[in-house]
Amino acid sequence: MTTSPDAEPHAPSPSPGPRRTVRLALTGDLDYDTCGNLLQRVQLALREHEDAQELRLDCAELGAVDSMGLSTLLQIHRAACQDGIGFRLDGIGPVLKRLLDLTGTYEHLHASQGPTMAADGQHRDPGPGTTSGPGRA
């Protein structure tokens, strides 16, 4: 499993507004042997960019994903949401989509964006249909 910045990690998101996005490209397999590396890379990238508002993982070059890999994606998602950072999986291929569908985690990992900031700078709930916060995976 190799991770590398898809673009300048501190570069603004292509969407309108001042949202700061950290992007990591995932390549190879995400499994028992490689999930620790991904966790470290994500933690390092977010520490280096403390002002990040969104984390995007590009899965276009991702190979096989086992149960530990899926657990790692869920763990990263949960931590991002608890920290008020939006989360998004990009480039989901058919193999990963099938795994996410079979485990019932596709909507949770793909559609969920995490907490957003209100105009007054306070975190607000992203609304119905999203699952974020303590105790949720």
Coordinates of C-alpha atoms in Angstrom, one line a residue:
M1 CA 0.0 0.0 0.0
T2 CA 1.5 3.3 -1.0
T3 CA 0.0 6.7 -0.4
S4 CA 1.0 9.9 -2.0
P5 CA -0.4 13.3 -2.3
D6 CA -2.7 13.6 -5.3
A7 CA -2.0 17.4 -5.4
E8 CA -0.6 19.9 -3.0
P9 CA -2.2 18.7 0.2
H10 CA -2.8 22.3 1.3
A11 CA -4.3 23.4 -2.1
P12 CA -7.9 24.6 -1.9
S13 CA -10.6 22.3 -3.1
P14 CA -11.8 22.8 -6.7
S15 CA -15.2 23.5 -5.3
P16 CA -16.2 27.2 -4.6
G17 CA -15.2 28.6 -1.3
P18 CA -12.2 28.6 1.0
R19 CA -12.4 24.9 1.9
R20 CA -8.9 23.4 2.5
T21 CA -8.6 19.8 1.3
V22 CA -6.0 17.1 1.9
R23 CA -5.8 14.6 -0.9
L24 CA -4.1 11.2 -0.7
A25 CA -3.9 8.7 -3.6
L26 CA -4.1 5.1 -2.5
T27 CA -2.3 2.5 -4.6
G28 CA -1.8 -1.2 -4.2
D29 CA -3.7 -3.4 -1.7
L30 CA -5.2 -2.2 1.5
D31 CA -5.0 -5.1 3.9
Y32 CA -3.7 -6.3 7.2
D33 CA -0.1 -5.7 6.2
T34 CA -0.6 -2.2 4.8
C35 CA -3.4 -0.5 6.8
G36 CA -1.0 0.8 9.5
N37 CA 0.9 2.6 6.8
L38 CA -2.2 4.3 5.6
L39 CA -3.3 5.4 9.1
Q40 CA 0.2 6.9 9.7
R41 CA 0.1 8.8 6.3
V42 CA -3.4 10.2 7.0
Q43 CA -2.4 11.2 10.5
L44 CA 0.8 12.9 9.3
A45 CA -1.0 14.7 6.4
L46 CA -3.6 16.0 8.8
R47 CA -1.0 17.1 11.4
E48 CA 0.9 18.9 8.6
H49 CA -2.3 20.7 7.5
E50 CA -4.1 21.5 10.8
D51 CA -6.4 23.9 8.9
A52 CA -7.7 21.0 6.7
Q53 CA -11.5 21.0 6.3
E54 CA -11.8 18.0 4.1
L55 CA -9.9 14.7 3.6
R56 CA -10.2 13.0 0.2
L57 CA -8.8 9.5 -0.5
D58 CA -8.4 8.7 -4.2
C59 CA -9.1 5.0 -4.6
A60 CA -8.7 4.8 -8.4
E61 CA -5.4 2.8 -8.1
L62 CA -6.5 0.8 -5.0
G63 CA -6.2 -3.0 -5.4
A64 CA -7.7 -5.6 -3.0
V65 CA -9.2 -4.5 0.3
D66 CA -9.7 -7.0 3.1
S67 CA -11.6 -6.6 6.3
M68 CA -8.7 -4.8 8.0
G69 CA -8.6 -2.4 5.1
L70 CA -12.3 -1.7 5.4
S71 CA -12.0 -1.3 9.1
T72 CA -9.2 1.2 8.5
L73 CA -11.3 3.3 6.1
L74 CA -14.1 3.3 8.7
Q75 CA -11.6 4.4 11.4
I76 CA -10.3 7.2 9.3
H77 CA -13.8 8.3 8.5
R78 CA -14.9 8.3 12.1
A79 CA -11.8 10.2 13.2
A80 CA -12.2 12.8 10.5
C81 CA -15.9 13.4 11.4
Q82 CA -15.0 13.7 15.1
D83 CA -12.4 16.3 14.2
G84 CA -14.9 18.3 12.1
I85 CA -13.2 17.3 8.8
G86 CA -15.2 16.3 5.8
F87 CA -14.4 12.9 4.3
R88 CA -14.7 11.6 0.8
L89 CA -13.6 8.5 -1.2
D90 CA -12.9 9.3 -4.8
G91 CA -12.4 7.0 -7.7
I92 CA -14.2 4.0 -6.2
G93 CA -13.7 1.1 -8.6
P94 CA -16.1 -1.8 -9.0
V95 CA -14.2 -4.1 -6.6
L96 CA -14.2 -1.6 -3.8
K97 CA -17.8 -0.6 -4.5
R98 CA -18.9 -4.2 -4.4
L99 CA -17.2 -4.6 -1.0
L100 CA -18.8 -1.4 0.3
D101 CA -22.2 -2.5 -1.0
L102 CA -21.9 -6.0 0.5
T103 CA -21.0 -4.7 3.9
G104 CA -23.6 -1.9 3.9
T105 CA -20.9 0.8 4.2
Y106 CA -21.1 2.4 0.8
E107 CA -23.5 5.2 1.7
H108 CA -21.7 5.7 5.1
L109 CA -18.3 6.2 3.5
H110 CA -19.1 7.7 0.2
A111 CA -22.0 10.0 0.9
S112 CA -21.0 11.2 4.3
Q113 CA -19.2 14.5 4.4
G114 CA -18.9 15.0 8.1
P115 CA -19.6 18.1 10.1
T116 CA -19.7 21.4 8.3
M117 CA -19.0 24.9 9.5
A118 CA -21.9 27.3 10.0
A119 CA -21.5 31.0 9.0
D120 CA -20.6 31.8 12.6
G121 CA -17.7 29.4 12.5
Q122 CA -19.4 26.8 14.7
H123 CA -19.7 23.1 13.7
R124 CA -23.2 22.1 12.8
D125 CA -24.8 18.8 12.1
P126 CA -24.6 17.9 8.4
G127 CA -28.2 16.9 8.4
P128 CA -30.3 13.8 7.9
G129 CA -28.7 10.8 6.2
T130 CA -25.2 11.3 7.5
T131 CA -23.6 9.5 10.3
S132 CA -20.9 11.2 12.2
G133 CA -19.9 11.7 15.7
P134 CA -18.8 9.6 18.7
G135 CA -19.9 6.0 18.9
R136 CA -20.7 5.7 15.2
A137 CA -18.5 3.8 12.7

